[in-house]
Amino acid sequence: MNFDKKRRARVQGGWASAPSSSQSKSGFKSRNHLTPNEQGNEKPKPEAQAESRPVSSKLSRQALSQAKSDKGKPPMPVGPIWMAKNIDTPSPRQTFVFQDPEEEIKMKPADQLITKPGVFDISTEPSGVSRIRFFPNFVEPSMSEAIYAELYKEIPWRQRHDIHNGIQAMQPRLTAWFSDVPYTYAGVTEPPNSAEWPPALRQLKNQLAEVTGIEFNALAANLYRDGHDSIGWHSDDEKIFGKTPTIASLSFGDERVFELRKKPPPDESGERDYTYSQVIRIPLHSGALLIMEGCTQSDWQHRVPKEYHDRGPRINITFRVTVPVDNR
Ligand SMILES: O=C(O)CCC(=O)C(=O)O
């Protein structure tokens, strides 16, 4: 590389053409070596003018009427819009046409996390208001430890089979049911159990009656032995609980995440596609009370998913009201 080549490589990049020739080896011309006509400085030849006449005469009529309507307005930039000083100045030739997208654009709403106490109206349709009341510290820590120990010992825990998508399998948790009426869900029937409730359950039932004004008469209990135990997506919408059941859920033991997802409308075959459903997560630690009411069972599903890190055992008890057959 001689000195001249080095200078060009430094100043213009290695592809700059030699100053002595109007065309580089690659066949590209640099702007400095264009002929005056190529640079746009020479008047167009008569044939070129003749070729462009129909277009330019059409344009000049438009330009004339534009000029009339623009009288008194600041002059429009000359040349392409990106060369104008103020690119925000609208060009009279710009028109924006909105076209409906051919396919419906679906967006999944951002997941939500509830950690603070409060009353949350999580949706208002299609059936009505779905409401969550959350009291993270309903039972104080020293009490919740003692309650956990009593429930673990006193409740007659059993592992049952249920059916999901036509497949029967052992439930990934232990359960118990306290009520005068049987409870059937997911292919399992919990028989009536009129045994006396352990004292801790009676006491909690009375406390809940004071807070909510509801006399709960049934209880479903779950024991999650570790993080691999879980309960899948479902709604507690069985007819025995009525149309808008209030369910009070208390947690003892290790923390687990409770999730809710909104039910989308069913398709023609009655299937629901949950891909774009809104999801709400509520971490439930020992002593937390979560109340689901209104249309939460009609319009939402809930679950406690498996976790893949160490979790100790957790007991969840859900107080419910079974309604007479006429109200179902
Ligand atoms: O363990 C929980 O927090 C939820 C239990 C539950 O979904 C149920 O018993 O239906």
Short mmCIF file of C-alpha atoms and ligand atoms in Angstrom, two decimals:
data_model
loop_
_atom_site.label_atom_id
_atom_site.label_comp_id
_atom_site.label_asym_id
_atom_site.label_seq_id
_atom_site.Cartn_x
_atom_site.Cartn_y
_atom_site.Cartn_z
CA MET A 1 0.00 0.00 0.00
CA ASN A 2 1.55 3.35 -1.03
CA PHE A 3 1.14 6.63 0.92
CA ASP A 4 -1.81 7.81 -1.19
CA LYS A 5 -3.72 4.54 -0.70
CA LYS A 6 -3.07 4.64 3.06
CA ARG A 7 -4.41 8.22 3.30
CA ARG A 8 -7.61 7.32 1.43
CA ALA A 9 -8.16 4.25 3.58
CA ARG A 10 -7.77 6.41 6.70
CA VAL A 11 -9.96 9.27 5.55
CA GLN A 12 -12.66 7.60 3.48
CA GLY A 13 -12.48 3.92 4.21
CA GLY A 14 -10.71 1.23 2.18
CA TRP A 15 -13.33 1.31 -0.60
CA ALA A 16 -12.71 4.92 -1.73
CA SER A 17 -11.85 5.16 -5.40
CA ALA A 18 -8.57 6.57 -6.69
CA PRO A 19 -8.71 10.32 -7.40
CA SER A 20 -7.13 9.91 -10.79
CA SER A 21 -9.86 7.71 -12.21
CA SER A 22 -13.61 8.33 -12.34
CA GLN A 23 -14.38 4.66 -11.69
CA SER A 24 -12.92 2.24 -9.15
CA LYS A 25 -12.04 -1.36 -9.85
CA SER A 26 -15.26 -2.45 -8.25
CA GLY A 27 -17.22 -0.42 -10.83
CA PHE A 28 -18.72 2.07 -8.29
CA LYS A 29 -18.25 5.80 -8.90
CA SER A 30 -17.50 8.19 -6.08
CA ARG A 31 -19.70 11.32 -6.00
CA ASN A 32 -16.69 13.59 -6.72
CA HIS A 33 -16.11 11.88 -10.02
CA LEU A 34 -19.61 11.99 -11.44
CA THR A 35 -20.11 14.01 -14.57
CA PRO A 36 -22.00 17.34 -14.11
CA ASN A 37 -25.14 15.69 -15.47
CA GLU A 38 -24.82 12.80 -13.03
CA GLN A 39 -24.47 15.31 -10.18
CA GLY A 40 -27.70 16.98 -11.27
CA ASN A 41 -26.01 20.28 -12.25
CA GLU A 42 -26.64 20.07 -15.98
CA LYS A 43 -29.94 21.07 -17.56
CA PRO A 44 -31.95 18.00 -18.60
CA LYS A 45 -31.81 17.09 -22.26
CA PRO A 46 -34.98 17.89 -24.30
CA GLU A 47 -35.86 14.13 -24.69
CA ALA A 48 -35.70 13.72 -20.90
CA GLN A 49 -38.05 16.74 -20.50
CA ALA A 50 -40.45 15.27 -23.05
CA GLU A 51 -40.48 11.95 -21.17
CA SER A 52 -41.37 13.60 -17.87
CA ARG A 53 -44.02 16.00 -19.27
CA PRO A 54 -47.27 14.09 -18.41
CA VAL A 55 -46.24 13.66 -14.79
CA SER A 56 -44.94 17.19 -14.32
CA SER A 57 -48.03 18.82 -15.87
CA LYS A 58 -50.27 16.80 -13.53
CA LEU A 59 -48.11 17.83 -10.61
CA SER A 60 -48.10 21.48 -11.59
CA ARG A 61 -51.95 21.60 -11.53
CA GLN A 62 -51.86 20.07 -8.03
CA ALA A 63 -49.05 22.40 -7.03
CA LEU A 64 -51.06 25.41 -8.34
CA SER A 65 -54.13 24.59 -6.28
CA GLN A 66 -51.92 23.74 -3.26
CA ALA A 67 -50.14 27.11 -3.65
CA LYS A 68 -53.54 28.89 -3.66
CA SER A 69 -54.68 27.17 -0.48
CA ASP A 70 -51.25 27.69 1.16
CA LYS A 71 -51.31 31.48 0.62
CA GLY A 72 -50.18 33.21 3.81
CA LYS A 73 -48.92 29.96 5.42
CA PRO A 74 -45.14 29.49 6.10
CA PRO A 75 -43.38 27.94 3.08
CA MET A 76 -43.19 24.15 2.94
CA PRO A 77 -39.70 22.64 2.96
CA VAL A 78 -38.28 21.98 -0.48
CA GLY A 79 -36.95 18.49 -1.17
CA PRO A 80 -37.42 15.25 0.70
CA ILE A 81 -39.02 15.63 4.13
CA TRP A 82 -35.95 14.27 5.96
CA MET A 83 -33.88 17.18 4.61
CA ALA A 84 -36.21 19.79 6.14
CA LYS A 85 -35.04 21.60 9.26
CA ASN A 86 -38.26 20.81 11.03
CA ILE A 87 -39.27 17.30 10.16
CA ASP A 88 -42.46 17.73 12.17
CA THR A 89 -43.81 20.04 9.48
CA PRO A 90 -46.49 17.95 7.81
CA SER A 91 -46.15 17.34 4.12
CA PRO A 92 -49.38 18.02 2.21
CA ARG A 93 -48.79 14.80 0.28
CA GLN A 94 -48.72 12.58 3.43
CA THR A 95 -51.88 10.64 4.08
CA PHE A 96 -52.21 7.99 6.77
CA VAL A 97 -54.77 5.31 6.19
CA PHE A 98 -55.68 3.08 9.11
CA GLN A 99 -56.22 -0.51 8.11
CA ASP A 100 -57.80 -3.02 10.46
CA PRO A 101 -55.33 -5.85 11.13
CA GLU A 102 -56.41 -9.03 9.35
CA GLU A 103 -56.01 -11.14 12.50
CA GLU A 104 -57.18 -10.20 15.98
CA ILE A 105 -54.15 -9.17 18.09
CA LYS A 106 -54.36 -10.84 21.50
CA MET A 107 -52.35 -9.60 24.47
CA LYS A 108 -51.89 -11.42 27.79
CA PRO A 109 -52.40 -8.94 30.63
CA ALA A 110 -49.39 -8.60 32.95
CA ASP A 111 -49.40 -11.03 35.90
CA GLN A 112 -50.35 -9.42 39.21
CA LEU A 113 -49.02 -10.04 42.69
CA ILE A 114 -51.05 -9.43 45.83
CA THR A 115 -49.00 -9.24 49.03
CA LYS A 116 -50.73 -6.47 50.98
CA PRO A 117 -53.95 -6.84 52.99
CA GLY A 118 -57.07 -5.53 51.32
CA VAL A 119 -60.24 -6.10 49.37
CA PHE A 120 -59.65 -6.66 45.65
CA ASP A 121 -62.37 -6.68 43.00
CA ILE A 122 -60.41 -8.77 40.52
CA SER A 123 -63.06 -8.60 37.77
CA THR A 124 -66.57 -7.35 37.14
CA GLU A 125 -67.66 -9.57 34.25
CA PRO A 126 -69.00 -11.78 32.69
CA SER A 127 -71.01 -13.04 35.70
CA GLY A 128 -70.58 -10.07 38.08
CA VAL A 129 -68.03 -8.90 40.65
CA SER A 130 -65.33 -11.41 41.65
CA ARG A 131 -63.87 -10.33 45.00
CA ILE A 132 -60.85 -11.40 47.06
CA ARG A 133 -60.28 -10.34 50.67
CA PHE A 134 -56.76 -10.88 51.92
CA PHE A 135 -55.59 -10.81 55.56
CA PRO A 136 -51.94 -11.98 55.52
CA ASN A 137 -51.68 -12.07 59.34
CA PHE A 138 -55.14 -13.25 60.42
CA VAL A 139 -53.61 -15.74 62.91
CA GLU A 140 -50.52 -14.62 64.80
CA PRO A 141 -47.32 -16.71 64.30
CA SER A 142 -47.18 -18.40 67.76
CA MET A 143 -50.85 -19.48 67.42
CA SER A 144 -50.44 -20.72 63.85
CA GLU A 145 -47.63 -23.08 64.85
CA ALA A 146 -49.82 -24.67 67.54
CA ILE A 147 -52.80 -24.89 65.16
CA TYR A 148 -50.63 -26.52 62.48
CA ALA A 149 -49.45 -29.17 64.98
CA GLU A 150 -53.02 -29.92 66.13
CA LEU A 151 -54.48 -30.15 62.61
CA TYR A 152 -51.60 -32.35 61.42
CA LYS A 153 -52.32 -34.78 64.29
CA GLU A 154 -56.12 -34.63 64.57
CA ILE A 155 -57.35 -34.59 60.97
CA PRO A 156 -57.87 -38.10 59.46
CA TRP A 157 -55.69 -37.45 56.35
CA ARG A 158 -56.05 -39.80 53.36
CA GLN A 159 -54.65 -39.86 49.82
CA ARG A 160 -57.44 -40.30 47.27
CA HIS A 161 -57.61 -40.90 43.51
CA ASP A 162 -59.14 -38.32 41.21
CA ILE A 163 -59.74 -38.13 37.46
CA HIS A 164 -58.28 -35.44 35.17
CA ASN A 165 -58.71 -35.55 31.39
CA GLY A 166 -60.08 -39.09 31.73
CA ILE A 167 -56.98 -40.31 33.60
CA GLN A 168 -57.28 -41.59 37.15
CA ALA A 169 -54.31 -40.83 39.40
CA MET A 170 -53.37 -40.52 43.06
CA GLN A 171 -53.92 -36.95 44.24
CA PRO A 172 -50.59 -35.18 44.85
CA ARG A 173 -51.63 -34.26 48.44
CA LEU A 174 -53.65 -35.65 51.37
CA THR A 175 -57.24 -34.50 52.01
CA ALA A 176 -60.14 -34.61 54.45
CA TRP A 177 -63.80 -33.47 54.35
CA PHE A 178 -66.02 -32.38 57.24
CA SER A 179 -69.72 -32.01 56.41
CA ASP A 180 -73.06 -33.78 56.72
CA VAL A 181 -73.32 -33.98 52.92
CA PRO A 182 -71.07 -35.76 50.40
CA TYR A 183 -68.77 -33.72 48.16
CA THR A 184 -68.08 -34.91 44.60
CA TYR A 185 -65.41 -33.25 42.41
CA ALA A 186 -63.02 -34.46 39.68
CA GLY A 187 -64.36 -38.00 39.93
CA VAL A 188 -63.80 -38.24 43.72
CA THR A 189 -66.62 -38.48 46.24
CA GLU A 190 -65.78 -37.47 49.77
CA PRO A 191 -68.44 -39.24 51.87
CA PRO A 192 -70.41 -37.32 54.54
CA ASN A 193 -68.37 -36.97 57.72
CA SER A 194 -70.37 -35.96 60.78
CA ALA A 195 -67.46 -36.56 63.17
CA GLU A 196 -66.94 -33.81 65.70
CA TRP A 197 -64.59 -31.12 64.40
CA PRO A 198 -61.20 -30.92 66.19
CA PRO A 199 -61.24 -28.02 68.73
CA ALA A 200 -58.89 -25.87 66.61
CA LEU A 201 -61.30 -26.08 63.66
CA ARG A 202 -64.33 -25.19 65.83
CA GLN A 203 -62.49 -22.19 67.23
CA LEU A 204 -61.44 -20.94 63.78
CA LYS A 205 -65.00 -21.44 62.45
CA ASN A 206 -66.34 -19.24 65.29
CA GLN A 207 -63.68 -16.58 64.68
CA LEU A 208 -64.59 -16.51 60.98
CA ALA A 209 -68.31 -16.20 61.79
CA GLU A 210 -67.48 -13.06 63.84
CA VAL A 211 -65.42 -11.49 61.04
CA THR A 212 -67.57 -12.44 58.05
CA GLY A 213 -71.03 -12.95 59.58
CA ILE A 214 -71.17 -16.33 57.81
CA GLU A 215 -71.91 -19.63 59.60
CA PHE A 216 -69.70 -22.05 57.69
CA ASN A 217 -70.98 -25.65 57.85
CA ALA A 218 -68.41 -27.56 55.78
CA LEU A 219 -64.66 -27.80 55.56
CA ALA A 220 -62.23 -29.22 53.00
CA ALA A 221 -58.66 -29.75 54.21
CA ASN A 222 -55.46 -30.29 52.20
CA LEU A 223 -52.04 -31.39 53.44
CA TYR A 224 -49.18 -30.60 51.04
CA ARG A 225 -46.33 -32.81 52.29
CA ASP A 226 -43.63 -30.87 50.41
CA GLY A 227 -43.15 -28.63 47.36
CA HIS A 228 -44.02 -31.47 44.98
CA ASP A 229 -47.57 -31.71 46.34
CA SER A 230 -50.06 -29.45 44.58
CA ILE A 231 -53.64 -28.84 43.50
CA GLY A 232 -54.33 -28.21 39.80
CA TRP A 233 -56.45 -25.50 38.14
CA HIS A 234 -60.09 -25.78 39.18
CA SER A 235 -63.07 -23.79 40.49
CA ASP A 236 -65.07 -24.68 43.57
CA ASP A 237 -68.26 -24.31 41.53
CA GLU A 238 -70.03 -27.51 42.55
CA LYS A 239 -73.77 -27.01 42.98
CA ILE A 240 -73.69 -27.91 46.70
CA PHE A 241 -71.97 -24.55 47.38
CA GLY A 242 -74.60 -22.43 45.58
CA LYS A 243 -74.13 -19.91 42.74
CA THR A 244 -71.88 -17.32 44.43
CA PRO A 245 -70.11 -19.20 47.23
CA THR A 246 -68.00 -17.49 49.88
CA ILE A 247 -64.96 -19.64 50.68
CA ALA A 248 -62.60 -18.76 53.54
CA SER A 249 -59.17 -20.33 53.15
CA LEU A 250 -56.63 -20.47 56.01
CA SER A 251 -53.02 -21.55 55.63
CA PHE A 252 -50.62 -23.08 58.21
CA GLY A 253 -47.05 -24.31 57.81
CA ASP A 254 -44.72 -23.43 54.96
CA GLU A 255 -45.54 -20.68 52.46
CA ARG A 256 -46.98 -21.59 49.06
CA VAL A 257 -48.13 -19.47 46.14
CA PHE A 258 -51.86 -19.43 45.39
CA GLU A 259 -52.68 -18.55 41.77
CA LEU A 260 -55.88 -17.40 40.07
CA ARG A 261 -56.49 -17.22 36.33
CA LYS A 262 -59.45 -15.64 34.53
CA LYS A 263 -61.71 -17.97 32.55
CA PRO A 264 -61.85 -16.97 28.86
CA PRO A 265 -65.14 -17.41 26.97
CA PRO A 266 -65.56 -20.98 25.65
CA ASP A 267 -65.15 -21.63 21.88
CA GLU A 268 -67.84 -23.35 19.73
CA SER A 269 -66.86 -26.78 21.12
CA GLY A 270 -67.02 -25.51 24.71
CA GLU A 271 -63.20 -25.52 25.13
CA ARG A 272 -61.43 -22.60 26.82
CA ASP A 273 -58.00 -21.40 25.70
CA TYR A 274 -56.19 -20.02 28.76
CA THR A 275 -53.09 -18.84 26.80
CA TYR A 276 -53.96 -15.16 27.21
CA SER A 277 -55.63 -15.34 30.64
CA GLN A 278 -54.84 -12.84 33.33
CA VAL A 279 -52.99 -14.45 36.29
CA ILE A 280 -52.93 -13.24 39.90
CA ARG A 281 -50.43 -14.66 42.42
CA ILE A 282 -50.86 -14.47 46.19
CA PRO A 283 -48.12 -15.90 48.42
CA LEU A 284 -49.87 -17.51 51.42
CA HIS A 285 -47.74 -17.80 54.53
CA SER A 286 -48.71 -19.39 57.85
CA GLY A 287 -51.70 -17.61 59.44
CA ALA A 288 -52.93 -15.98 56.18
CA LEU A 289 -56.66 -15.78 55.44
CA LEU A 290 -57.90 -15.48 51.86
CA ILE A 291 -61.62 -15.12 51.20
CA MET A 292 -63.01 -15.70 47.70
CA GLU A 293 -66.53 -14.41 47.10
CA GLY A 294 -69.02 -13.13 44.52
CA CYS A 295 -68.39 -14.61 41.08
CA THR A 296 -64.80 -15.77 41.75
CA GLN A 297 -65.76 -19.43 41.25
CA SER A 298 -67.79 -18.77 38.05
CA ASP A 299 -65.25 -16.48 36.37
CA TRP A 300 -61.84 -17.65 37.69
CA GLN A 301 -59.90 -20.85 38.37
CA HIS A 302 -57.33 -21.29 41.12
CA ARG A 303 -54.47 -23.67 42.00
CA VAL A 304 -51.40 -24.19 44.15
CA PRO A 305 -48.66 -25.25 41.68
CA LYS A 306 -45.76 -27.58 42.41
CA GLU A 307 -42.51 -25.90 43.37
CA TYR A 308 -39.06 -27.11 42.49
CA HIS A 309 -37.19 -25.90 45.55
CA ASP A 310 -37.45 -27.14 49.13
CA ARG A 311 -40.79 -26.57 50.80
CA GLY A 312 -41.88 -27.91 54.16
CA PRO A 313 -45.40 -29.26 54.78
CA ARG A 314 -48.40 -26.95 54.59
CA ILE A 315 -52.02 -27.39 55.70
CA ASN A 316 -54.82 -25.46 54.01
CA ILE A 317 -58.36 -25.50 55.32
CA THR A 318 -61.23 -24.04 53.31
CA PHE A 319 -64.43 -23.22 55.20
CA ARG A 320 -67.52 -23.43 53.00
CA VAL A 321 -71.31 -23.32 53.18
CA THR A 322 -73.32 -26.16 51.63
CA VAL A 323 -76.75 -24.94 50.53
CA PRO A 324 -80.10 -26.80 50.53
CA VAL A 325 -80.98 -28.53 47.24
CA ASP A 326 -83.58 -25.79 46.35
CA ASN A 327 -80.85 -23.10 46.31
CA ARG A 328 -78.44 -24.97 44.01
O1 LIG B 1 -54.29 -24.92 49.25
C1 LIG B 1 -54.89 -23.92 48.88
O2 LIG B 1 -54.54 -22.79 49.20
C2 LIG B 1 -56.06 -24.06 47.92
C3 LIG B 1 -56.92 -25.25 48.16
C4 LIG B 1 -58.01 -25.36 47.15
O3 LIG B 1 -57.94 -24.82 46.09
C5 LIG B 1 -59.20 -26.17 47.41
O4 LIG B 1 -59.28 -26.81 48.45
O5 LIG B 1 -60.12 -26.16 46.55
#
